[in-house]
mmCIF file of C-alpha atoms in Angstrom:
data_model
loop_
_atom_site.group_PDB
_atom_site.id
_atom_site.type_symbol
_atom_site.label_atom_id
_atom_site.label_comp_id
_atom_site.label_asym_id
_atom_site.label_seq_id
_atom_site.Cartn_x
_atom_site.Cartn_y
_atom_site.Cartn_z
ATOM 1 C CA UNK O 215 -111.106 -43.166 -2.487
ATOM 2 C CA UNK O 216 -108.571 -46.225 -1.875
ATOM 3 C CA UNK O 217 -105.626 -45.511 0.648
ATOM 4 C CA UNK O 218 -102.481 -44.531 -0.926
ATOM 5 C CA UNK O 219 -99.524 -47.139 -1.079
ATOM 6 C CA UNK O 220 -96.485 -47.288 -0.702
ATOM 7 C CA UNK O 221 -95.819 -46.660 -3.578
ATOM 8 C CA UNK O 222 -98.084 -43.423 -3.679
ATOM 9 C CA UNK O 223 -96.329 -42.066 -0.524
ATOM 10 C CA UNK O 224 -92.271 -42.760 -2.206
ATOM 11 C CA UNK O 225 -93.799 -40.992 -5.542
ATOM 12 C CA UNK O 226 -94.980 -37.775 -3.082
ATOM 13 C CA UNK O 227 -91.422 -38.017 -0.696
ATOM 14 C CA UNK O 228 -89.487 -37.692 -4.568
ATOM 15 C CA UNK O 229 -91.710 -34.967 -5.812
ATOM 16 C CA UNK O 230 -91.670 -32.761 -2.236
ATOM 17 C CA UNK O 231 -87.674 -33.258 -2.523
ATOM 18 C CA UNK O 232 -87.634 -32.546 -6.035
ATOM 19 C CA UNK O 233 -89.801 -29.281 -4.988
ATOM 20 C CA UNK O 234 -87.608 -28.442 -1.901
ATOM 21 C CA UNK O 235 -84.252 -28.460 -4.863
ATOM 22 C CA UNK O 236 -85.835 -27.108 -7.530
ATOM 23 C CA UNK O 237 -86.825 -23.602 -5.254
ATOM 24 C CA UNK O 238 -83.590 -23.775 -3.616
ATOM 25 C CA UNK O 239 -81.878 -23.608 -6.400
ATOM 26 C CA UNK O 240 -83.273 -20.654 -7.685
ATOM 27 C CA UNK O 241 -83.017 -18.700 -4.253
ATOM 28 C CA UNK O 242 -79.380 -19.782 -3.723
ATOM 29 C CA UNK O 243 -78.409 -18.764 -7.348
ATOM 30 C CA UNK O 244 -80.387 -15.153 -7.399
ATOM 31 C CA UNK O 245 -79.863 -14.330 -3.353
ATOM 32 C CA UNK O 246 -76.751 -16.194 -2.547
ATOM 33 C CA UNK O 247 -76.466 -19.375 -0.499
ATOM 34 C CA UNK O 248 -75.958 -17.180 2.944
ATOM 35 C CA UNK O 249 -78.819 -14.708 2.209
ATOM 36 C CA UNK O 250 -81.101 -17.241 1.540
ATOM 37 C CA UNK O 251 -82.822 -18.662 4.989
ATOM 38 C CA UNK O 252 -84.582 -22.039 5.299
ATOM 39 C CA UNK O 253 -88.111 -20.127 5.883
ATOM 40 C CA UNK O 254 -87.231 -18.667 2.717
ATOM 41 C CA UNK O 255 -87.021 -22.203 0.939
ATOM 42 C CA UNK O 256 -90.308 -24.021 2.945
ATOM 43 C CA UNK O 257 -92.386 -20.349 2.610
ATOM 44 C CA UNK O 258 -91.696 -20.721 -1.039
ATOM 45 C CA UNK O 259 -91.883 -24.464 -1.738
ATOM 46 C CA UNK O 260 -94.964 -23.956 0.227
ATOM 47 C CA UNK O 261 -94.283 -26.199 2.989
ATOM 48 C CA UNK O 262 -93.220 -26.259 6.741
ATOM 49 C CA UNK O 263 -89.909 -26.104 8.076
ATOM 50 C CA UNK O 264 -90.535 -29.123 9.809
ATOM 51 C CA UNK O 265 -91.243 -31.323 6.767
ATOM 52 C CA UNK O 266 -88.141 -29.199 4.831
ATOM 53 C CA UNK O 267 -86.171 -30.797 7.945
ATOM 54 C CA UNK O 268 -87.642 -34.302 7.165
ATOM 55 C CA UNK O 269 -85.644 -34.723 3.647
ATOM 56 C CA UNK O 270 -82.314 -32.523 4.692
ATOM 57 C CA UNK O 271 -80.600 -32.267 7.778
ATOM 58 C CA UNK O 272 -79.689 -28.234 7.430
ATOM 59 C CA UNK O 273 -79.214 -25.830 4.361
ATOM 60 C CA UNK O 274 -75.865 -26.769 4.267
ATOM 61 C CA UNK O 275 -76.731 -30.823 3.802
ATOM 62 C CA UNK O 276 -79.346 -29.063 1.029
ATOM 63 C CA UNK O 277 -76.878 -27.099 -1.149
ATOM 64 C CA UNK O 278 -74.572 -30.372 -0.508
ATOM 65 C CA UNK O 279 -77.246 -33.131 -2.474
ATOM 66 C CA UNK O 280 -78.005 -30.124 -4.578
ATOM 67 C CA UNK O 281 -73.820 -30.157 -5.883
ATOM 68 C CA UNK O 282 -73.722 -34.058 -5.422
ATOM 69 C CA UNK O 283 -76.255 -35.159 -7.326
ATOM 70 C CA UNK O 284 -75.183 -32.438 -10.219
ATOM 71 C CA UNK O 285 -71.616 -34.030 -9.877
ATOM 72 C CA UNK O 286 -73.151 -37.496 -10.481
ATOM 73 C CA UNK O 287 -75.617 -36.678 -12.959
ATOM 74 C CA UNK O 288 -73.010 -34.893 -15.493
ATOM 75 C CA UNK O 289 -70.674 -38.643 -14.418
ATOM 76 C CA UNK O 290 -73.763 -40.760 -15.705
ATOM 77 C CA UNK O 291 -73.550 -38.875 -18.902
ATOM 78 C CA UNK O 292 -70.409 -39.696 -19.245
ATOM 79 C CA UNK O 293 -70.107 -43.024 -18.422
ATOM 80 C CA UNK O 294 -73.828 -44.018 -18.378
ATOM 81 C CA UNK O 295 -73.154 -47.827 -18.213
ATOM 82 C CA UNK O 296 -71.316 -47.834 -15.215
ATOM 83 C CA UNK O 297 -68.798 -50.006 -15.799
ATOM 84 C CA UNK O 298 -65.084 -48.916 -15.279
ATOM 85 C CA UNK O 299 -64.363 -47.506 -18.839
ATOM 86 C CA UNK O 300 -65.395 -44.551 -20.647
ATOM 87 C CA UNK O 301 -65.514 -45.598 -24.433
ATOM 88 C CA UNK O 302 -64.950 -43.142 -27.411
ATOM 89 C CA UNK O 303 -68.500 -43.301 -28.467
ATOM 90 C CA UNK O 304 -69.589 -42.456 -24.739
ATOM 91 C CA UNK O 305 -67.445 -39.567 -24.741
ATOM 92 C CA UNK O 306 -68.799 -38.209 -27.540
ATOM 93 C CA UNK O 307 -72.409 -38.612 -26.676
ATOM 94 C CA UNK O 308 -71.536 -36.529 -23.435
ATOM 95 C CA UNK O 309 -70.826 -33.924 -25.947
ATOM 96 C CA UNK O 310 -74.536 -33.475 -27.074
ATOM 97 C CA UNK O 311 -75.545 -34.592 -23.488
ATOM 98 C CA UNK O 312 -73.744 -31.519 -21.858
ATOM 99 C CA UNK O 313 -75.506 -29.492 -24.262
ATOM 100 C CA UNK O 314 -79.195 -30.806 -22.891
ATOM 101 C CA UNK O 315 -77.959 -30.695 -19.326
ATOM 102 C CA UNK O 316 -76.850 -27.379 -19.609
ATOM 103 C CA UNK O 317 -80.096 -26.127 -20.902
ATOM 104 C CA UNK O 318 -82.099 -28.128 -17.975
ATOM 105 C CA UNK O 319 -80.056 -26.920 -15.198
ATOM 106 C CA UNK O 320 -78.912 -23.637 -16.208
ATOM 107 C CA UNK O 321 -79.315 -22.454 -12.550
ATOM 108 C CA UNK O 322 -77.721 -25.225 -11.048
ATOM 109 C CA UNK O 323 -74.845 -24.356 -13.282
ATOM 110 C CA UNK O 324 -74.634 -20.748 -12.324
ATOM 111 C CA UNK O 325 -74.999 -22.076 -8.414
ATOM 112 C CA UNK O 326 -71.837 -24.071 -9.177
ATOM 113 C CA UNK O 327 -69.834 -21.513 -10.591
ATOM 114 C CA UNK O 328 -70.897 -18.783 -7.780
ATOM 115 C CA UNK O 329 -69.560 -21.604 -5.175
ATOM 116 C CA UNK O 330 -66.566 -22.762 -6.528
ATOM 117 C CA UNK O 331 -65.136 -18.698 -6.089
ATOM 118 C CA UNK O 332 -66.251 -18.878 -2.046
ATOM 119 C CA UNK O 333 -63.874 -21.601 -0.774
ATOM 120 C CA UNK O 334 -65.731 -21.440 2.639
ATOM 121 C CA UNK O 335 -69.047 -22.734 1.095
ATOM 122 C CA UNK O 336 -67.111 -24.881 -1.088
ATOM 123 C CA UNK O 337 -64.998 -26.843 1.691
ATOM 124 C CA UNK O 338 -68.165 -27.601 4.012
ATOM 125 C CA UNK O 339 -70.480 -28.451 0.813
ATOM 126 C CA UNK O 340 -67.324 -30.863 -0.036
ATOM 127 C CA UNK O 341 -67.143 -32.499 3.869
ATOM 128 C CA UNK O 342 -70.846 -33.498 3.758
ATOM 129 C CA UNK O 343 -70.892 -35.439 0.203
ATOM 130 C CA UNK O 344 -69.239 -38.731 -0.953
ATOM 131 C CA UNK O 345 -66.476 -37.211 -2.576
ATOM 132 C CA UNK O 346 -64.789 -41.401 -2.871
ATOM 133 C CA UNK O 347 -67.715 -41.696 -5.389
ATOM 134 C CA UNK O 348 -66.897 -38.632 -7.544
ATOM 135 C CA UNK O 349 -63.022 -39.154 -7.029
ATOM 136 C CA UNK O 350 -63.765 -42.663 -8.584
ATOM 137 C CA UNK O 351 -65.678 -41.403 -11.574
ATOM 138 C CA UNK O 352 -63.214 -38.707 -11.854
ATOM 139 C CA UNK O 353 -60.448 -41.357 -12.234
ATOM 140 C CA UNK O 354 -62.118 -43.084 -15.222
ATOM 141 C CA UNK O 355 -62.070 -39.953 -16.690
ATOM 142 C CA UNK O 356 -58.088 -39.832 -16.363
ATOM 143 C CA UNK O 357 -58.005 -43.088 -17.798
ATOM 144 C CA UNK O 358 -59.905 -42.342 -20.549
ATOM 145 C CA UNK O 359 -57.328 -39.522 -21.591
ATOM 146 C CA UNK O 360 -53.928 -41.476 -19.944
ATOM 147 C CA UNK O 361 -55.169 -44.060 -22.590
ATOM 148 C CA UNK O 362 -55.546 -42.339 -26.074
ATOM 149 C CA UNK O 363 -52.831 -39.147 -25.545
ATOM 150 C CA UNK O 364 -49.403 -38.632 -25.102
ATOM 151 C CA UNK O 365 -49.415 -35.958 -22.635
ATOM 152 C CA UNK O 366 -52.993 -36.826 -20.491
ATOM 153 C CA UNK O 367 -52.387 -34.644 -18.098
ATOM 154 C CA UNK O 368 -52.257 -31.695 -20.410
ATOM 155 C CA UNK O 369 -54.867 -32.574 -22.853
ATOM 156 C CA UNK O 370 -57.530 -33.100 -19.568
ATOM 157 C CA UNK O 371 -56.386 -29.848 -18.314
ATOM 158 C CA UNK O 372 -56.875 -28.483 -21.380
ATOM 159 C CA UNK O 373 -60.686 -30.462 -21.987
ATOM 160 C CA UNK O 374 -61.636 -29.522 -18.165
ATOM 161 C CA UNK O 375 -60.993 -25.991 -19.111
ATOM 162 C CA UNK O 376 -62.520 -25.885 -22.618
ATOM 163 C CA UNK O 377 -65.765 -27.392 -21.073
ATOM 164 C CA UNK O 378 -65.900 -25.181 -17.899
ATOM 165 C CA UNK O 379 -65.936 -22.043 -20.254
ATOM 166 C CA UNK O 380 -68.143 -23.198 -22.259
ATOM 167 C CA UNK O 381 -70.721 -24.079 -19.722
ATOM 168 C CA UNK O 382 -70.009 -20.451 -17.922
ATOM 169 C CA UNK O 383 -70.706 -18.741 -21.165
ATOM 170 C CA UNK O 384 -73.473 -21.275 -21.906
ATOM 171 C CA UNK O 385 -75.791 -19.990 -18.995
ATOM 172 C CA UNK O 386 -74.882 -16.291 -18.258
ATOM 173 C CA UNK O 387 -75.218 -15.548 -22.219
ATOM 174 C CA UNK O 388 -77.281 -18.281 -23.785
ATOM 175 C CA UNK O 389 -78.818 -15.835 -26.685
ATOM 176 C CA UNK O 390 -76.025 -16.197 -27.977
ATOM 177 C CA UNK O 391 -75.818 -19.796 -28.961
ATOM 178 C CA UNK O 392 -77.674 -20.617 -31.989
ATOM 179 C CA UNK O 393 -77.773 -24.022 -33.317
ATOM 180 C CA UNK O 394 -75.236 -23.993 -35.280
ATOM 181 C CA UNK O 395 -72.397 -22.440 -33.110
ATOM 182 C CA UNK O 396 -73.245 -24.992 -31.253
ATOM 183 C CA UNK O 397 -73.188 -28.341 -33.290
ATOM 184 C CA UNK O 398 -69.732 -26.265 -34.531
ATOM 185 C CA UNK O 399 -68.781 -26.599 -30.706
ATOM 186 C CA UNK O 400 -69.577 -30.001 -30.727
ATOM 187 C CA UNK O 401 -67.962 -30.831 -33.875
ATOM 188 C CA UNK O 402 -64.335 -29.551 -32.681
ATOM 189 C CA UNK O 403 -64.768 -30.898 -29.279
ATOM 190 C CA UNK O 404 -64.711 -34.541 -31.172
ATOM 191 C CA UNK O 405 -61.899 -33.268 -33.176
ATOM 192 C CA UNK O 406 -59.685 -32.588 -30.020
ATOM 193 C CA UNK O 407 -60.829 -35.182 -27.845
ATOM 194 C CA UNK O 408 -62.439 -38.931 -29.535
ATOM 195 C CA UNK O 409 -59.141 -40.503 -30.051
ATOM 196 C CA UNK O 410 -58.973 -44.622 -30.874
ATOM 197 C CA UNK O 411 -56.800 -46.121 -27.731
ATOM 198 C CA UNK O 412 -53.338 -45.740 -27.959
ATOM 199 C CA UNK O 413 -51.015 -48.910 -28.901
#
């Protein structure tokens, strides 16, 4: 058996992290971020605390990355070029990406929504990320809206809203979206939103 490269050992490092989100996720979103322990997390990801401690400084730094990197991921749909513009057609590709991402990470969606109503767990997640990145993304999303509406502020209050419902009704009653409510969603979400830049 050849020794593993370097390559070998970075592939193992993004699967044990993947492994050490993935069950931390689940035990935050059914137990609760405070009931859950880290023995709970490396017990169940089947690995020491020790090595749990080699990928994420405390539980708090965990449920941090976890929120971070679902903040950036549903950005990249968005504006998965990465350039300083969100186009019409990107915007309405997020539409049917939201969908997917929704169905993928329907706990990490429920996690979300449990922490945004306890402002303690909220404010210290939010000190430990790099909220400048998000605030950036977050300000191409203004621009998209200051730049095809008369009143932006209203109409991305409005589209914030409509897709925060959606996603809480998405994952604590998905039964009841068939395909075809759905694409209907989708459908009147480019009728209210894909507008050509304003003169």
């Amino acid at each position: 058996m050849s020794p593993r490269t370097k390559e070998d050992f970075e592939k193992i490092r993004r699967e044990k992290r993947a492994l050490i989100i993935e069950v931390a996720v689940k035990l935050f979103s059914e137990k609760g971020f405070h009931a859950t322990t880290v023995d709970m997390i490396s017990r169940k990801a089947g690995i020491s605390k020790g090595l749990l401690y080699n990928y994420f400084k405390s539980k708090e730094d965990l449920l941090a990355q976890i929120m971070y990197e679902l903040s950036l991921e549903l950005m990249d749909l968005m504006n998965p070029d990465h350039d300083d513009e969100i186009t019409s057609v990107e915007m309405k590709d997020f539409f049917t990406f939201l969908i997917d991402l929704l169905k993928r990470k329907t706990d990490h969606i429920k996690l979300y929504f449990e922490l945004s109503l306890k402002n303690d767990i909220f404010k210290l997640v939010s000190q430990q990320v790099n909220i400048e990145q998000i605030l950036n993304e977050f300000k191409l999303i203004k621009k998209y809206f200051e730049e095809r509406f008369e009143n932006p502020e209203t109409e991305l209050t409005i589209f914030i809203s409509v897709l925060k419902g959606f996603a809480l009704e998405f994952v604590t009653s998905p039964h009841s979206f068939e395909e075809e409510r759905i694409e209907n969603f989708k459908n009147r979400l480019v009728e209210l939103f894909i507008r050509d830049k304003r003169e």
